[in-house]
Amino acid sequence: MEEKSKVLIIGATGRLGYHLAQFSLQFGHPTYILIRDSSLNDPNKAQKLNFLSTAGAIPLKGSLEDENSLMEAVKQVDVVICSIPSKQALDQKLLVKVIKESGCIKKFIPSEFGVDPDKIQIYNLVHRFYAGKTEIRRLIEAEGIPYTYICCNLFMGYLLPSLAQPGLKAPPRDKVTIFGDGNAKAVFVKDVDVAACTINAIDDPRTLNNTLYLRPQGNVYSINELVAMWENKIGRELENVHVPEEELLLKIKESSYPDNLEMIFIYSAFVKGDHTYFDIDECGVDGTELYPHLKFTTVSEHLDTLV
């Protein structure tokens, strides 16, 4: 049996990173986790670190700002996965430098885990959010570092619990706003499922220097379809309020960044169709086809927990 790659996970105390570390261990990879001293002072993070260490993860002291600790950690592994928040994407610059200089990494999975930044059609509205990701991509490619980009679009915990209603934290039960014609489809994937797919991709040559997209069949819906599904679950029809594309765009431009991010993501996903307007086969690989054994939590199953 082929030996499993040794994996370094950066951001293991975060929600996604914790799942990545768990699956890495579960799938038999020697798993290292980079931890900052400050993490030990946070009870929640300390608890996660204790659980992972007990399960077999090897903690390594270090940070993305410390070149020496990064080099020491990177030289011990074959694969590096970074799962820091999107707004901190540029914090990976030193990591890219270290990976290049180490010469030992056979795959780097940078912190993406969202919409493909190279496919966004509204870049002028949200360039500050995606600019860091695209800059890191170009840096990785320029340095000739082997990579896999994971594009899962939206996590189920974002927008879906409110049926893409700005300002709401739970699905509406009286009226609902439909943006545009309501037919553009968005993709929602549970973070634990993204983690499982990511770890499956580690030693898969089909994902090398490629973009892995996730569009599970039960996870791709328009607002119109989400509303109809929700109405069926609660046994009640909702009053529909239609907001044309131009009106939503005006609201976005009248608001300041980052306060308007929620509306920008709604515009991107449910009006412009940034998640689904292109064919995956033309620009990457489909994770649901590569790993048919994986079970993805469906949108319907997630909405069942909100009834």
Short mmCIF file of C-alpha atoms in Angstrom, two decimals:
data_model
loop_
_atom_site.label_atom_id
_atom_site.label_comp_id
_atom_site.label_asym_id
_atom_site.label_seq_id
_atom_site.Cartn_x
_atom_site.Cartn_y
_atom_site.Cartn_z
CA MET A 1 0.00 0.00 0.00
CA GLU A 2 1.33 3.43 -0.98
CA GLU A 3 2.54 5.54 1.91
CA LYS A 4 0.26 8.43 2.84
CA SER A 5 1.56 11.96 2.42
CA LYS A 6 2.60 13.86 5.53
CA VAL A 7 0.34 16.91 5.89
CA LEU A 8 0.81 20.29 7.57
CA ILE A 9 -2.42 22.15 8.34
CA ILE A 10 -2.29 25.87 9.07
CA GLY A 11 -5.40 27.20 10.79
CA ALA A 12 -6.36 23.95 12.51
CA THR A 13 -8.22 25.73 15.32
CA GLY A 14 -10.62 27.36 12.85
CA ARG A 15 -13.92 25.76 11.88
CA LEU A 16 -12.77 24.40 8.52
CA GLY A 17 -9.19 23.77 9.62
CA TYR A 18 -10.34 21.66 12.53
CA HIS A 19 -12.35 19.43 10.19
CA LEU A 20 -9.38 19.23 7.81
CA ALA A 21 -7.15 18.02 10.62
CA GLN A 22 -9.73 15.49 11.79
CA PHE A 23 -10.15 13.98 8.31
CA SER A 24 -6.42 14.01 7.66
CA LEU A 25 -5.96 11.89 10.77
CA GLN A 26 -8.98 9.73 9.99
CA PHE A 27 -7.66 8.97 6.49
CA GLY A 28 -4.30 7.92 7.89
CA HIS A 29 -2.10 10.88 7.01
CA PRO A 30 0.70 11.79 9.42
CA THR A 31 -0.74 15.16 10.42
CA TYR A 32 1.10 18.21 11.70
CA ILE A 33 -0.65 21.37 12.90
CA LEU A 34 1.00 24.79 13.14
CA ILE A 35 0.03 26.52 16.36
CA ARG A 36 0.69 30.00 17.70
CA ASP A 37 1.49 30.54 21.36
CA SER A 38 -1.64 32.72 21.64
CA SER A 39 -3.83 29.74 20.69
CA LEU A 40 -3.00 28.09 24.00
CA ASN A 41 -4.53 31.04 25.86
CA ASP A 42 -7.89 30.65 24.11
CA PRO A 43 -9.98 27.97 25.91
CA ASN A 44 -11.86 26.98 22.75
CA LYS A 45 -8.72 26.71 20.63
CA ALA A 46 -6.84 24.94 23.41
CA GLN A 47 -9.60 22.35 23.63
CA LYS A 48 -9.42 21.70 19.88
CA LEU A 49 -5.65 21.42 20.00
CA ASN A 50 -5.87 18.97 22.89
CA PHE A 51 -8.37 16.82 21.01
CA LEU A 52 -6.28 16.80 17.82
CA SER A 53 -3.08 16.05 19.72
CA THR A 54 -4.78 13.17 21.54
CA ALA A 55 -5.98 11.85 18.18
CA GLY A 56 -2.41 11.83 16.89
CA ALA A 57 -1.76 15.24 15.38
CA ILE A 58 1.75 16.60 15.90
CA PRO A 59 1.74 20.24 17.07
CA LEU A 60 4.47 22.53 15.79
CA LYS A 61 5.02 25.99 17.25
CA GLY A 62 5.08 28.74 14.62
CA SER A 63 3.21 31.39 12.68
CA LEU A 64 2.83 32.78 9.18
CA GLU A 65 4.99 35.75 10.22
CA ASP A 66 7.96 33.67 11.41
CA GLU A 67 10.06 32.39 8.50
CA ASN A 68 12.26 30.11 10.59
CA SER A 69 9.35 28.29 12.23
CA LEU A 70 7.61 27.96 8.86
CA MET A 71 10.68 26.45 7.24
CA GLU A 72 11.15 24.02 10.13
CA ALA A 73 7.52 22.89 9.81
CA VAL A 74 7.37 22.72 6.01
CA LYS A 75 10.52 20.59 5.78
CA GLN A 76 8.80 17.85 7.79
CA VAL A 77 5.88 17.30 5.38
CA ASP A 78 4.85 16.60 1.79
CA VAL A 79 1.64 18.65 1.60
CA VAL A 80 0.66 22.02 3.06
CA ILE A 81 -2.98 23.07 3.55
CA CYS A 82 -3.75 26.61 4.65
CA SER A 83 -7.23 27.46 5.92
CA ILE A 84 -6.89 30.97 7.27
CA PRO A 85 -9.77 33.45 6.69
CA SER A 86 -10.13 34.89 3.18
CA LYS A 87 -9.44 38.43 4.34
CA GLN A 88 -5.99 37.26 5.46
CA ALA A 89 -5.09 35.63 2.13
CA LEU A 90 -2.00 37.80 1.62
CA ASP A 91 -0.59 36.50 4.91
CA GLN A 92 0.38 33.42 2.85
CA LYS A 93 3.11 35.32 0.95
CA LEU A 94 5.88 34.27 3.30
CA LEU A 95 4.54 30.71 3.30
CA VAL A 96 4.75 30.60 -0.50
CA LYS A 97 8.36 31.82 -0.30
CA VAL A 98 9.22 29.13 2.26
CA ILE A 99 7.52 26.37 0.24
CA LYS A 100 9.48 27.40 -2.85
CA GLU A 101 12.80 27.49 -1.00
CA SER A 102 12.19 24.20 0.80
CA GLY A 103 11.81 22.30 -2.47
CA CYS A 104 10.08 19.40 -0.70
CA ILE A 105 6.36 20.13 -1.07
CA LYS A 106 4.53 18.06 -3.65
CA LYS A 107 1.24 19.94 -3.23
CA PHE A 108 0.12 23.23 -1.69
CA ILE A 109 -3.58 23.83 -1.06
CA PRO A 110 -3.85 27.56 -0.30
CA SER A 111 -6.64 29.27 1.59
CA GLU A 112 -9.41 29.51 -1.00
CA PHE A 113 -12.48 27.42 -0.13
CA GLY A 114 -14.99 29.77 -1.73
CA VAL A 115 -15.99 31.18 -5.11
CA ASP A 116 -13.35 30.91 -7.83
CA PRO A 117 -11.73 34.37 -7.79
CA ASP A 118 -10.79 33.98 -11.45
CA LYS A 119 -14.44 33.45 -12.41
CA ILE A 120 -16.03 36.37 -10.57
CA GLN A 121 -17.98 38.62 -12.95
CA ILE A 122 -18.34 41.49 -10.45
CA TYR A 123 -14.67 41.94 -9.61
CA ASN A 124 -15.01 45.74 -9.72
CA LEU A 125 -17.47 45.59 -6.82
CA VAL A 126 -15.53 43.24 -4.60
CA HIS A 127 -11.90 43.44 -5.73
CA ARG A 128 -10.71 44.07 -2.18
CA PHE A 129 -12.16 40.74 -1.05
CA TYR A 130 -10.79 38.61 -3.91
CA ALA A 131 -7.61 40.52 -4.80
CA GLY A 132 -5.59 38.71 -2.13
CA LYS A 133 -6.63 35.27 -3.38
CA THR A 134 -5.83 36.07 -7.01
CA GLU A 135 -2.46 37.54 -6.03
CA ILE A 136 -1.55 34.39 -4.11
CA ARG A 137 -2.65 32.24 -7.06
CA ARG A 138 -0.42 34.13 -9.47
CA LEU A 139 2.49 33.96 -7.02
CA ILE A 140 2.12 30.19 -6.60
CA GLU A 141 1.99 29.68 -10.36
CA ALA A 142 4.94 32.02 -11.03
CA GLU A 143 7.06 30.10 -8.51
CA GLY A 144 6.14 26.76 -10.08
CA ILE A 145 4.74 25.38 -6.83
CA PRO A 146 2.48 22.33 -7.31
CA TYR A 147 -1.02 23.24 -6.15
CA THR A 148 -4.71 22.42 -5.91
CA TYR A 149 -7.31 25.18 -5.56
CA ILE A 150 -10.51 24.16 -3.76
CA CYS A 151 -13.61 26.10 -4.89
CA CYS A 152 -16.67 25.12 -2.87
CA ASN A 153 -18.53 28.45 -3.36
CA LEU A 154 -20.54 29.16 -0.16
CA PHE A 155 -20.58 27.32 3.15
CA MET A 156 -24.06 26.34 4.31
CA GLY A 157 -23.74 28.57 7.35
CA TYR A 158 -23.67 31.69 5.17
CA LEU A 159 -26.74 33.14 3.36
CA LEU A 160 -28.58 29.82 3.28
CA PRO A 161 -29.97 30.04 6.86
CA SER A 162 -31.71 33.30 5.88
CA LEU A 163 -32.66 32.23 2.34
CA ALA A 164 -30.34 35.01 1.17
CA GLN A 165 -32.28 37.73 2.98
CA PRO A 166 -29.96 40.60 4.02
CA GLY A 167 -29.87 41.18 7.75
CA LEU A 168 -31.78 38.02 8.72
CA LYS A 169 -30.29 35.16 10.74
CA ALA A 170 -33.15 32.68 10.17
CA PRO A 171 -35.43 31.86 7.22
CA PRO A 172 -38.39 34.24 6.76
CA ARG A 173 -41.90 33.06 7.60
CA ASP A 174 -43.99 35.90 6.17
CA LYS A 175 -42.37 37.55 3.16
CA VAL A 176 -39.25 37.01 1.11
CA THR A 177 -37.22 39.16 -1.27
CA ILE A 178 -36.45 37.77 -4.72
CA PHE A 179 -33.43 39.40 -6.34
CA GLY A 180 -33.32 39.71 -10.12
CA ASP A 181 -35.46 37.08 -11.82
CA GLY A 182 -34.65 34.59 -9.05
CA ASN A 183 -33.37 31.94 -11.45
CA ALA A 184 -29.56 32.16 -11.13
CA LYS A 185 -28.27 29.22 -9.10
CA ALA A 186 -25.90 29.28 -6.13
CA VAL A 187 -23.95 26.43 -4.52
CA PHE A 188 -23.85 25.70 -0.79
CA VAL A 189 -21.63 23.03 0.78
CA LYS A 190 -21.24 22.11 4.43
CA ASP A 191 -17.75 22.84 5.75
CA VAL A 192 -17.24 19.31 7.05
CA ASP A 193 -17.96 17.96 3.54
CA VAL A 194 -15.49 20.42 2.02
CA ALA A 195 -12.86 19.14 4.43
CA ALA A 196 -13.49 15.50 3.54
CA CYS A 197 -13.21 16.26 -0.18
CA THR A 198 -10.04 18.28 0.32
CA ILE A 199 -8.27 15.45 2.14
CA ASN A 200 -9.34 13.01 -0.58
CA ALA A 201 -7.61 15.28 -3.11
CA ILE A 202 -4.23 15.31 -1.34
CA ASP A 203 -2.68 12.31 -3.10
CA ASP A 204 -4.92 12.39 -6.18
CA PRO A 205 -2.85 13.19 -9.31
CA ARG A 206 -6.00 14.32 -11.10
CA THR A 207 -6.12 17.40 -8.88
CA LEU A 208 -2.46 18.36 -9.29
CA ASN A 209 -2.07 21.89 -10.68
CA ASN A 210 -5.81 22.01 -11.08
CA THR A 211 -8.91 23.61 -9.59
CA LEU A 212 -11.32 21.30 -7.79
CA TYR A 213 -14.92 22.51 -7.85
CA LEU A 214 -17.80 21.29 -5.70
CA ARG A 215 -21.34 21.33 -7.13
CA PRO A 216 -23.17 18.44 -5.46
CA GLN A 217 -26.51 17.79 -7.16
CA GLY A 218 -28.54 18.45 -4.01
CA ASN A 219 -26.71 21.67 -3.23
CA VAL A 220 -27.35 23.87 -6.28
CA TYR A 221 -30.45 26.08 -6.08
CA SER A 222 -31.87 29.42 -7.20
CA ILE A 223 -33.71 31.72 -4.80
CA ASN A 224 -36.99 30.75 -6.45
CA GLU A 225 -36.24 27.09 -5.79
CA LEU A 226 -35.11 27.74 -2.21
CA VAL A 227 -38.29 29.67 -1.45
CA ALA A 228 -40.49 26.93 -2.93
CA MET A 229 -38.63 24.30 -0.89
CA TRP A 230 -38.95 26.35 2.30
CA GLU A 231 -42.66 27.01 1.72
CA ASN A 232 -43.21 23.28 1.33
CA LYS A 233 -41.39 22.57 4.58
CA ILE A 234 -43.32 25.12 6.66
CA GLY A 235 -46.66 24.56 4.88
CA ARG A 236 -47.14 28.24 4.09
CA GLU A 237 -46.77 30.54 1.09
CA LEU A 238 -44.61 33.61 1.53
CA GLU A 239 -45.29 37.06 0.12
CA ASN A 240 -42.77 37.72 -2.63
CA VAL A 241 -41.08 41.11 -2.92
CA HIS A 242 -39.16 41.50 -6.17
CA VAL A 243 -36.00 43.62 -6.31
CA PRO A 244 -34.65 44.17 -9.84
CA GLU A 245 -30.94 43.80 -10.52
CA GLU A 246 -30.52 47.57 -10.99
CA GLU A 247 -32.08 48.31 -7.60
CA LEU A 248 -29.85 45.81 -5.79
CA LEU A 249 -26.81 47.20 -7.57
CA LEU A 250 -27.77 50.72 -6.48
CA LYS A 251 -28.11 49.60 -2.85
CA ILE A 252 -24.66 48.02 -3.02
CA LYS A 253 -23.07 51.17 -4.41
CA GLU A 254 -24.82 53.37 -1.85
CA SER A 255 -23.38 51.26 0.99
CA SER A 256 -19.78 51.18 2.12
CA TYR A 257 -17.41 48.21 2.06
CA PRO A 258 -17.39 45.82 3.93
CA ASP A 259 -20.93 46.55 5.20
CA ASN A 260 -22.29 45.76 1.74
CA LEU A 261 -20.54 42.38 1.40
CA GLU A 262 -23.68 40.38 2.12
CA MET A 263 -25.55 42.13 -0.71
CA ILE A 264 -22.51 41.75 -2.99
CA PHE A 265 -22.41 37.99 -2.41
CA ILE A 266 -26.17 37.77 -3.07
CA TYR A 267 -25.71 39.74 -6.29
CA SER A 268 -22.77 37.56 -7.33
CA ALA A 269 -24.45 34.22 -6.61
CA PHE A 270 -28.16 34.79 -7.19
CA VAL A 271 -28.17 37.46 -9.91
CA LYS A 272 -24.95 37.05 -11.90
CA GLY A 273 -24.72 33.30 -11.32
CA ASP A 274 -20.99 33.37 -10.54
CA HIS A 275 -21.11 29.87 -9.03
CA THR A 276 -22.59 28.08 -12.01
CA TYR A 277 -22.35 30.07 -15.28
CA PHE A 278 -19.35 28.05 -16.54
CA ASP A 279 -18.71 24.39 -17.27
CA ILE A 280 -16.37 22.75 -14.76
CA ASP A 281 -14.82 20.48 -17.42
CA GLU A 282 -13.43 23.52 -19.22
CA CYS A 283 -11.41 24.81 -16.27
CA GLY A 284 -11.01 22.14 -13.60
CA VAL A 285 -12.29 18.91 -12.09
CA ASP A 286 -15.56 18.09 -10.31
CA GLY A 287 -15.06 16.78 -6.79
CA THR A 288 -18.42 15.01 -6.76
CA GLU A 289 -17.36 13.00 -9.81
CA LEU A 290 -13.87 12.26 -8.52
CA TYR A 291 -15.13 11.05 -5.14
CA PRO A 292 -18.58 9.50 -5.60
CA HIS A 293 -18.20 7.69 -2.27
CA LEU A 294 -18.50 10.96 -0.36
CA LYS A 295 -21.89 11.90 1.07
CA PHE A 296 -22.68 15.60 0.89
CA THR A 297 -25.25 17.15 3.23
CA THR A 298 -27.97 18.52 0.95
CA VAL A 299 -29.59 21.95 1.10
CA SER A 300 -32.91 20.29 1.91
CA GLU A 301 -31.37 18.42 4.85
CA HIS A 302 -29.86 21.64 6.16
CA LEU A 303 -33.17 23.53 5.89
CA ASP A 304 -34.86 20.69 7.80
CA THR A 305 -32.79 21.74 10.83
CA LEU A 306 -34.24 25.27 10.61
CA VAL A 307 -37.96 24.45 10.42
#
